[in-house]
Coordinates of N, CA and C in Angstrom, one line a residue:
M1 N 45.4 -8.1 -17.2 CA 44.0 -7.8 -17.0 C 43.7 -7.8 -15.5
T2 N 44.3 -8.7 -14.7 CA 44.1 -8.7 -13.3 C 44.5 -7.4 -12.6
N3 N 45.6 -6.9 -13.1 CA 46.1 -5.6 -12.5 C 45.1 -4.5 -12.7
L4 N 44.5 -4.4 -13.9 CA 43.5 -3.4 -14.2 C 42.3 -3.5 -13.2
L5 N 41.8 -4.7 -13.0 CA 40.7 -4.9 -12.1 C 41.0 -4.7 -10.7
A6 N 42.2 -4.9 -10.3 CA 42.6 -4.8 -8.9 C 42.3 -3.4 -8.3
G7 N 42.6 -2.4 -9.1 CA 42.4 -1.0 -8.7 C 41.0 -0.4 -9.0
A8 N 40.2 -1.2 -9.7 CA 38.9 -0.7 -10.1 C 37.9 -0.5 -8.9
T9 N 37.1 0.5 -9.0 CA 36.0 0.7 -8.0 C 34.8 0.0 -8.5
I10 N 34.2 -0.8 -7.7 CA 32.9 -1.4 -8.1 C 31.8 -0.4 -7.7
V11 N 31.0 -0.1 -8.8 CA 29.9 0.9 -8.6 C 28.6 0.0 -8.4
K12 N 27.9 0.3 -7.3 CA 26.7 -0.4 -7.0 C 25.5 0.2 -7.8
S13 N 24.6 -0.6 -8.1 CA 23.4 -0.1 -8.8 C 22.5 0.7 -7.8
T14 N 21.7 1.5 -8.4 CA 20.7 2.3 -7.5 C 19.9 1.4 -6.7
S15 N 19.4 0.2 -7.2 CA 18.6 -0.7 -6.4 C 19.4 -1.3 -5.3
D16 N 20.7 -1.6 -5.5 CA 21.5 -2.1 -4.4 C 21.7 -1.1 -3.3
L17 N 21.9 0.2 -3.7 CA 22.1 1.2 -2.7 C 20.7 1.4 -1.9
F18 N 19.6 1.4 -2.6 CA 18.3 1.6 -2.0 C 18.1 0.4 -1.0
N19 N 18.4 -0.8 -1.4 CA 18.2 -1.9 -0.6 C 19.0 -1.9 0.7
E20 N 20.2 -1.3 0.6 CA 21.1 -1.2 1.8 C 20.6 -0.1 2.7
I21 N 20.1 1.0 2.1 CA 19.7 2.1 2.9 C 18.3 1.8 3.5
I22 N 17.4 1.2 2.8 CA 16.0 0.9 3.2 C 15.7 -0.6 3.0
P23 N 16.3 -1.4 3.8 CA 16.0 -2.9 3.6 C 14.5 -3.2 3.9
L24 N 13.8 -2.5 4.8 CA 12.4 -2.8 5.0 C 11.6 -2.4 3.8
G25 N 12.0 -1.3 3.1 CA 11.3 -0.9 1.9 C 11.4 -2.0 0.8
R26 N 12.6 -2.6 0.7 CA 12.8 -3.7 -0.2 C 11.9 -4.9 0.1
L27 N 11.8 -5.2 1.3 CA 10.9 -6.4 1.7 C 9.5 -6.1 1.4
I28 N 9.0 -4.9 1.7 CA 7.7 -4.5 1.5 C 7.4 -4.5 0.0
H29 N 8.4 -4.0 -0.8 CA 8.2 -4.1 -2.3 C 8.1 -5.5 -2.8
M30 N 9.0 -6.4 -2.2 CA 9.0 -7.8 -2.7 C 7.6 -8.5 -2.3
V31 N 7.1 -8.2 -1.1 CA 5.8 -8.8 -0.7 C 4.7 -8.2 -1.7
N32 N 4.8 -7.0 -2.0 CA 3.8 -6.4 -2.9 C 3.9 -7.0 -4.3
Q33 N 5.1 -7.3 -4.8 CA 5.3 -8.0 -6.0 C 4.7 -9.4 -6.0
K34 N 4.9 -10.1 -4.9 CA 4.4 -11.5 -4.7 C 2.8 -11.4 -4.7
K35 N 2.3 -10.4 -4.0 CA 0.8 -10.3 -4.0 C 0.3 -10.0 -5.4
D36 N 1.0 -9.2 -6.2 CA 0.5 -8.9 -7.5 C 0.6 -10.1 -8.4
R37 N 1.7 -10.9 -8.3 CA 1.8 -12.1 -9.1 C 0.7 -13.1 -8.8
L38 N 0.4 -13.3 -7.5 CA -0.7 -14.2 -7.1 C -2.0 -13.6 -7.6
L39 N -2.2 -12.3 -7.5 CA -3.5 -11.7 -7.9 C -3.6 -11.9 -9.4
N40 N -2.6 -11.7 -10.2 CA -2.6 -12.0 -11.7 C -3.0 -13.4 -11.9
D41 N -2.4 -14.4 -11.2 CA -2.7 -15.8 -11.4 C -4.2 -16.1 -11.1
Y42 N -4.7 -15.5 -10.0 CA -6.1 -15.8 -9.6 C -7.1 -15.1 -10.6
L43 N -6.7 -14.0 -11.1 CA -7.6 -13.2 -12.0 C -7.5 -13.6 -13.5
S44 N -6.5 -14.3 -13.9 CA -6.3 -14.7 -15.3 C -7.6 -15.3 -15.9
P45 N -8.3 -16.1 -15.3 CA -9.5 -16.7 -15.9 C -10.6 -15.6 -16.3
F46 N -10.5 -14.5 -15.7 CA -11.5 -13.4 -15.9 C -10.9 -12.4 -17.0
D47 N -9.7 -12.6 -17.5 CA -9.0 -11.7 -18.4 C -8.9 -10.3 -17.9
I48 N -8.4 -10.3 -16.6 CA -8.2 -9.0 -15.9 C -6.9 -9.1 -15.2
T49 N -6.1 -8.0 -15.2 CA -4.8 -8.0 -14.5 C -5.0 -7.4 -13.1
A50 N -3.9 -7.6 -12.3 CA -3.9 -7.0 -11.0 C -4.1 -5.5 -11.0
T51 N -3.4 -4.9 -12.0 CA -3.5 -3.4 -12.1 C -4.9 -3.0 -12.4
Q52 N -5.5 -3.7 -13.4 CA -6.9 -3.3 -13.8 C -7.9 -3.6 -12.6
F53 N -7.6 -4.6 -11.9 CA -8.5 -5.0 -10.7 C -8.4 -3.8 -9.7
K54 N -7.2 -3.3 -9.4 CA -7.0 -2.2 -8.5 C -7.8 -1.0 -8.9
V55 N -7.7 -0.7 -10.2 CA -8.4 0.5 -10.8 C -9.9 0.3 -10.6
L56 N -10.5 -0.9 -10.9 CA -11.9 -1.2 -10.8 C -12.3 -1.1 -9.3
C57 N -11.5 -1.6 -8.4 CA -11.8 -1.6 -7.0 C -11.9 -0.1 -6.5
S58 N -11.0 0.7 -7.0 CA -10.9 2.1 -6.5 C -12.2 2.8 -7.0
I59 N -12.6 2.5 -8.3 CA -13.8 3.2 -8.8 C -15.0 2.7 -8.0
R60 N -15.0 1.4 -7.8 CA -16.2 0.8 -7.0 C -16.3 1.5 -5.6
C61 N -15.2 1.7 -5.0 CA -15.3 2.3 -3.6 C -15.8 3.7 -3.7
Q62 N -15.6 4.5 -4.8 CA -16.1 5.8 -4.9 C -17.4 6.0 -5.6
V63 N -17.8 4.9 -6.3 CA -19.0 4.9 -7.1 C -18.8 5.7 -8.4
C64 N -18.4 7.0 -8.3 CA -18.2 7.8 -9.4 C -17.0 8.7 -9.0
I65 N -15.9 8.7 -9.9 CA -14.7 9.4 -9.5 C -14.1 10.1 -10.7
T66 N -13.3 11.1 -10.5 CA -12.6 11.8 -11.6 C -11.3 11.0 -11.8
P67 N -10.8 11.1 -13.0 CA -9.4 10.5 -13.3 C -8.4 11.1 -12.4
V68 N -8.4 12.4 -12.1 CA -7.4 13.0 -11.2 C -7.5 12.5 -9.8
E69 N -8.7 12.3 -9.3 CA -8.9 11.7 -8.0 C -8.4 10.2 -8.0
L70 N -8.7 9.5 -9.0 CA -8.2 8.1 -9.2 C -6.7 8.0 -9.2
K71 N -6.1 9.0 -9.9 CA -4.6 9.1 -10.0 C -4.0 9.2 -8.6
K72 N -4.6 10.0 -7.8 CA -4.1 10.3 -6.4 C -4.3 9.0 -5.6
V73 N -5.5 8.4 -5.7 CA -5.7 7.2 -4.9 C -4.8 6.0 -5.2
L74 N -4.5 5.9 -6.5 CA -3.6 4.8 -7.0 C -2.1 5.1 -7.1
S75 N -1.8 6.4 -6.9 CA -0.4 6.9 -7.0 C 0.2 6.5 -8.4
V76 N -0.5 6.8 -9.5 CA 0.0 6.5 -10.8 C 0.1 7.7 -11.7
D77 N 0.8 7.6 -12.8 CA 0.9 8.6 -13.8 C -0.4 8.8 -14.5
L78 N -0.8 10.1 -14.7 CA -2.1 10.3 -15.3 C -2.2 9.8 -16.7
G79 N -1.1 9.9 -17.5 CA -1.1 9.3 -18.8 C -1.3 7.8 -18.9
A80 N -0.6 7.1 -18.0 CA -0.8 5.7 -17.9 C -2.2 5.3 -17.4
L81 N -2.7 6.1 -16.5 CA -4.1 5.9 -16.0 C -5.1 6.1 -17.2
T82 N -4.9 7.1 -18.0 CA -5.8 7.4 -19.1 C -5.8 6.2 -20.1
R83 N -4.6 5.7 -20.4 CA -4.6 4.5 -21.3 C -5.3 3.3 -20.6
M84 N -5.1 3.1 -19.3 CA -5.8 2.0 -18.6 C -7.3 2.2 -18.7
L85 N -7.8 3.4 -18.5 CA -9.2 3.7 -18.5 C -9.7 3.4 -19.9
D86 N -9.0 3.8 -21.0 CA -9.4 3.5 -22.3 C -9.6 2.0 -22.5
R87 N -8.6 1.2 -22.0 CA -8.7 -0.3 -22.1 C -10.0 -0.8 -21.4
L88 N -10.2 -0.3 -20.2 CA -11.4 -0.7 -19.4 C -12.7 -0.3 -20.1
V89 N -12.7 0.8 -20.8 CA -13.9 1.2 -21.5 C -14.1 0.2 -22.7
C90 N -13.0 -0.1 -23.4 CA -13.1 -1.0 -24.5 C -13.6 -2.4 -24.1
K91 N -13.3 -2.8 -22.8 CA -13.8 -4.1 -22.3 C -15.2 -4.0 -21.8
G92 N -15.7 -2.8 -21.7 CA -17.1 -2.6 -21.3 C -17.3 -2.7 -19.8
W93 N -16.2 -2.4 -19.0 CA -16.2 -2.5 -17.6 C -16.4 -1.2 -16.9
I94 N -16.1 -0.1 -17.6 CA -16.3 1.3 -17.1 C -16.9 2.2 -18.2
E95 N -17.4 3.3 -17.7 CA -17.9 4.3 -18.7 C -17.5 5.7 -18.1
R96 N -17.4 6.6 -19.1 CA -17.0 8.0 -18.8 C -18.3 8.8 -19.0
H97 N -18.5 9.8 -18.1 CA -19.6 10.7 -18.2 C -19.1 12.1 -18.0
P98 N -19.8 13.1 -18.5 CA -19.4 14.5 -18.3 C -19.5 14.8 -16.8
N99 N -18.6 15.6 -16.2 CA -18.7 16.0 -14.8 C -19.6 17.2 -14.7
P100 N -20.7 17.1 -14.0 CA -21.6 18.3 -13.9 C -21.0 19.4 -13.2
H101 N -20.0 19.2 -12.4 CA -19.4 20.3 -11.6 C -18.1 20.9 -12.3
D102 N -17.7 20.3 -13.4 CA -16.5 20.8 -14.1 C -16.8 20.5 -15.6
K103 N -17.0 21.6 -16.4 CA -17.4 21.4 -17.8 C -16.3 20.7 -18.6
R104 N -15.0 20.8 -18.2 CA -14.0 20.2 -18.9 C -13.7 18.8 -18.4
G105 N -14.2 18.4 -17.3 CA -13.9 17.1 -16.6 C -14.8 16.0 -16.9
I106 N -14.4 14.8 -16.5 CA -15.3 13.7 -16.7 C -15.3 12.9 -15.4
L107 N -16.3 12.0 -15.3 CA -16.4 11.1 -14.1 C -16.4 9.7 -14.7
V108 N -15.8 8.8 -13.9 CA -15.7 7.4 -14.3 C -16.5 6.6 -13.4
Q109 N -17.2 5.6 -13.9 CA -18.0 4.7 -13.0 C -18.0 3.3 -13.7
L110 N -18.3 2.3 -12.9 CA -18.4 1.0 -13.3 C -19.7 0.8 -14.1
T111 N -19.6 -0.1 -15.2 CA -20.8 -0.5 -15.9 C -21.5 -1.6 -15.1
T112 N -22.6 -2.1 -15.5 CA -23.2 -3.2 -14.9 C -22.3 -4.4 -15.0
E113 N -21.7 -4.6 -16.2 CA -20.7 -5.7 -16.4 C -19.5 -5.6 -15.5
G114 N -19.0 -4.3 -15.3 CA -17.9 -4.1 -14.4 C -18.2 -4.4 -13.0
K115 N -19.4 -4.0 -12.5 CA -19.8 -4.3 -11.2 C -19.9 -5.8 -10.9
A116 N -20.5 -6.5 -11.9 CA -20.6 -8.0 -11.8 C -19.2 -8.7 -11.8
L117 N -18.3 -8.2 -12.6 CA -17.0 -8.7 -12.7 C -16.2 -8.5 -11.3
I118 N -16.3 -7.3 -10.8 CA -15.6 -7.0 -9.6 C -16.1 -7.8 -8.4
E119 N -17.4 -8.1 -8.4 CA -18.0 -8.9 -7.3 C -17.5 -10.4 -7.5
Q120 N -17.4 -10.9 -8.7 CA -16.9 -12.2 -8.9 C -15.5 -12.3 -8.5
C121 N -14.7 -11.3 -8.9 CA -13.3 -11.3 -8.5 C -13.1 -11.3 -7.0
H122 N -13.9 -10.4 -6.3 CA -13.7 -10.3 -4.9 C -14.0 -11.6 -4.2
Q123 N -15.1 -12.3 -4.7 CA -15.4 -13.6 -4.1 C -14.3 -14.6 -4.3
L124 N -13.7 -14.7 -5.5 CA -12.7 -15.6 -5.8 C -11.4 -15.3 -5.1
V125 N -11.0 -14.1 -5.1 CA -9.7 -13.7 -4.7 C -9.6 -13.5 -3.2
G126 N -10.5 -12.8 -2.6 CA -10.5 -12.3 -1.2 C -9.8 -13.2 -0.2
Q127 N -10.5 -14.3 0.2 CA -10.0 -15.2 1.2 C -8.8 -16.0 0.7
D128 N -8.8 -16.5 -0.5 CA -7.8 -17.3 -1.1 C -6.4 -16.6 -1.1
L129 N -6.4 -15.4 -1.6 CA -5.2 -14.6 -1.6 C -4.6 -14.3 -0.2
H130 N -5.5 -14.0 0.7 CA -5.1 -13.7 2.1 C -4.4 -15.0 2.6
Q131 N -5.1 -16.1 2.4 CA -4.5 -17.4 2.9 C -3.2 -17.7 2.3
E132 N -3.1 -17.5 1.0 CA -1.8 -17.8 0.3 C -0.7 -16.9 0.8
L133 N -1.0 -15.6 1.0 CA 0.1 -14.7 1.5 C 0.5 -15.0 2.9
T134 N -0.4 -15.5 3.7 CA -0.1 -15.7 5.2 C 0.1 -17.2 5.6
K135 N 0.2 -18.0 4.6 CA 0.2 -19.5 4.9 C 1.4 -19.9 5.8
N136 N 2.5 -19.1 5.8 CA 3.6 -19.5 6.7 C 3.6 -18.8 8.0
L137 N 2.5 -18.1 8.3 CA 2.4 -17.3 9.6 C 1.3 -17.9 10.5
S138 N 1.5 -17.8 11.7 CA 0.5 -18.2 12.7 C -0.6 -17.0 12.7
A139 N -1.7 -17.3 13.3 CA -2.8 -16.3 13.4 C -2.3 -15.1 14.2
D140 N -1.5 -15.3 15.3 CA -0.9 -14.3 16.1 C 0.1 -13.4 15.2
E141 N 0.9 -14.1 14.4 CA 1.8 -13.4 13.6 C 1.1 -12.5 12.5
V142 N 0.0 -13.1 12.0 CA -0.8 -12.3 11.0 C -1.3 -11.0 11.7
A143 N -1.9 -11.2 12.9 CA -2.4 -10.1 13.6 C -1.3 -9.0 13.9
T144 N -0.2 -9.5 14.3 CA 1.0 -8.6 14.6 C 1.4 -7.9 13.3
L145 N 1.5 -8.6 12.2 CA 1.9 -8.0 11.0 C 1.0 -6.9 10.6
E146 N -0.3 -7.2 10.6 CA -1.4 -6.2 10.3 C -1.2 -5.0 11.2
Y147 N -1.1 -5.2 12.5 CA -1.0 -4.1 13.4 C 0.3 -3.2 13.1
L148 N 1.4 -3.9 12.9 CA 2.6 -3.1 12.6 C 2.5 -2.4 11.3
L149 N 2.0 -3.0 10.2 CA 1.9 -2.3 9.0 C 0.9 -1.1 9.1
K150 N -0.1 -1.2 9.8 CA -1.0 -0.1 10.0 C -0.3 1.0 10.8
K151 N 0.6 0.7 11.7 CA 1.3 1.7 12.4 C 2.3 2.5 11.5
V152 N 2.8 1.8 10.5 CA 3.7 2.5 9.5 C 2.9 3.5 8.7
L153 N 1.7 3.1 8.4 CA 0.9 4.0 7.5 C 0.4 5.2 8.3
P154 N 0.2 6.4 7.6 CA -0.2 7.6 8.4 C -1.6 7.4 8.9

């Protein structure tokens, strides 16, 4: 058995290759995952997930938005987004309206309940999440990190 393994080539997984080629991408991904885990923890009393929160925040920023525009903002699959919007409608947090500029299209906007929820979540999460994510950094390091991340973005 040892002889068979001695000549075998070890094939690395796609994620291992990606991490070797783009280690910064892996770190950014890991920080994003940590942020989402924390966000889920903070939001659980409101029965809302981090993903749902992002969708509601994106709608809030635009007031009224088409699903296609929302898909672009969030960089998600339109099918998955449609299912998410269905869940948010069922929870009473968003509503769909006909798009007056496109007979086949719809517009999505927050309901009164959705607006109230997103405001509560913002108050709860905003500062606490930032402090938790940056607790091991000095104020100067936080400022440098923000500066560098903004430079990476277009």
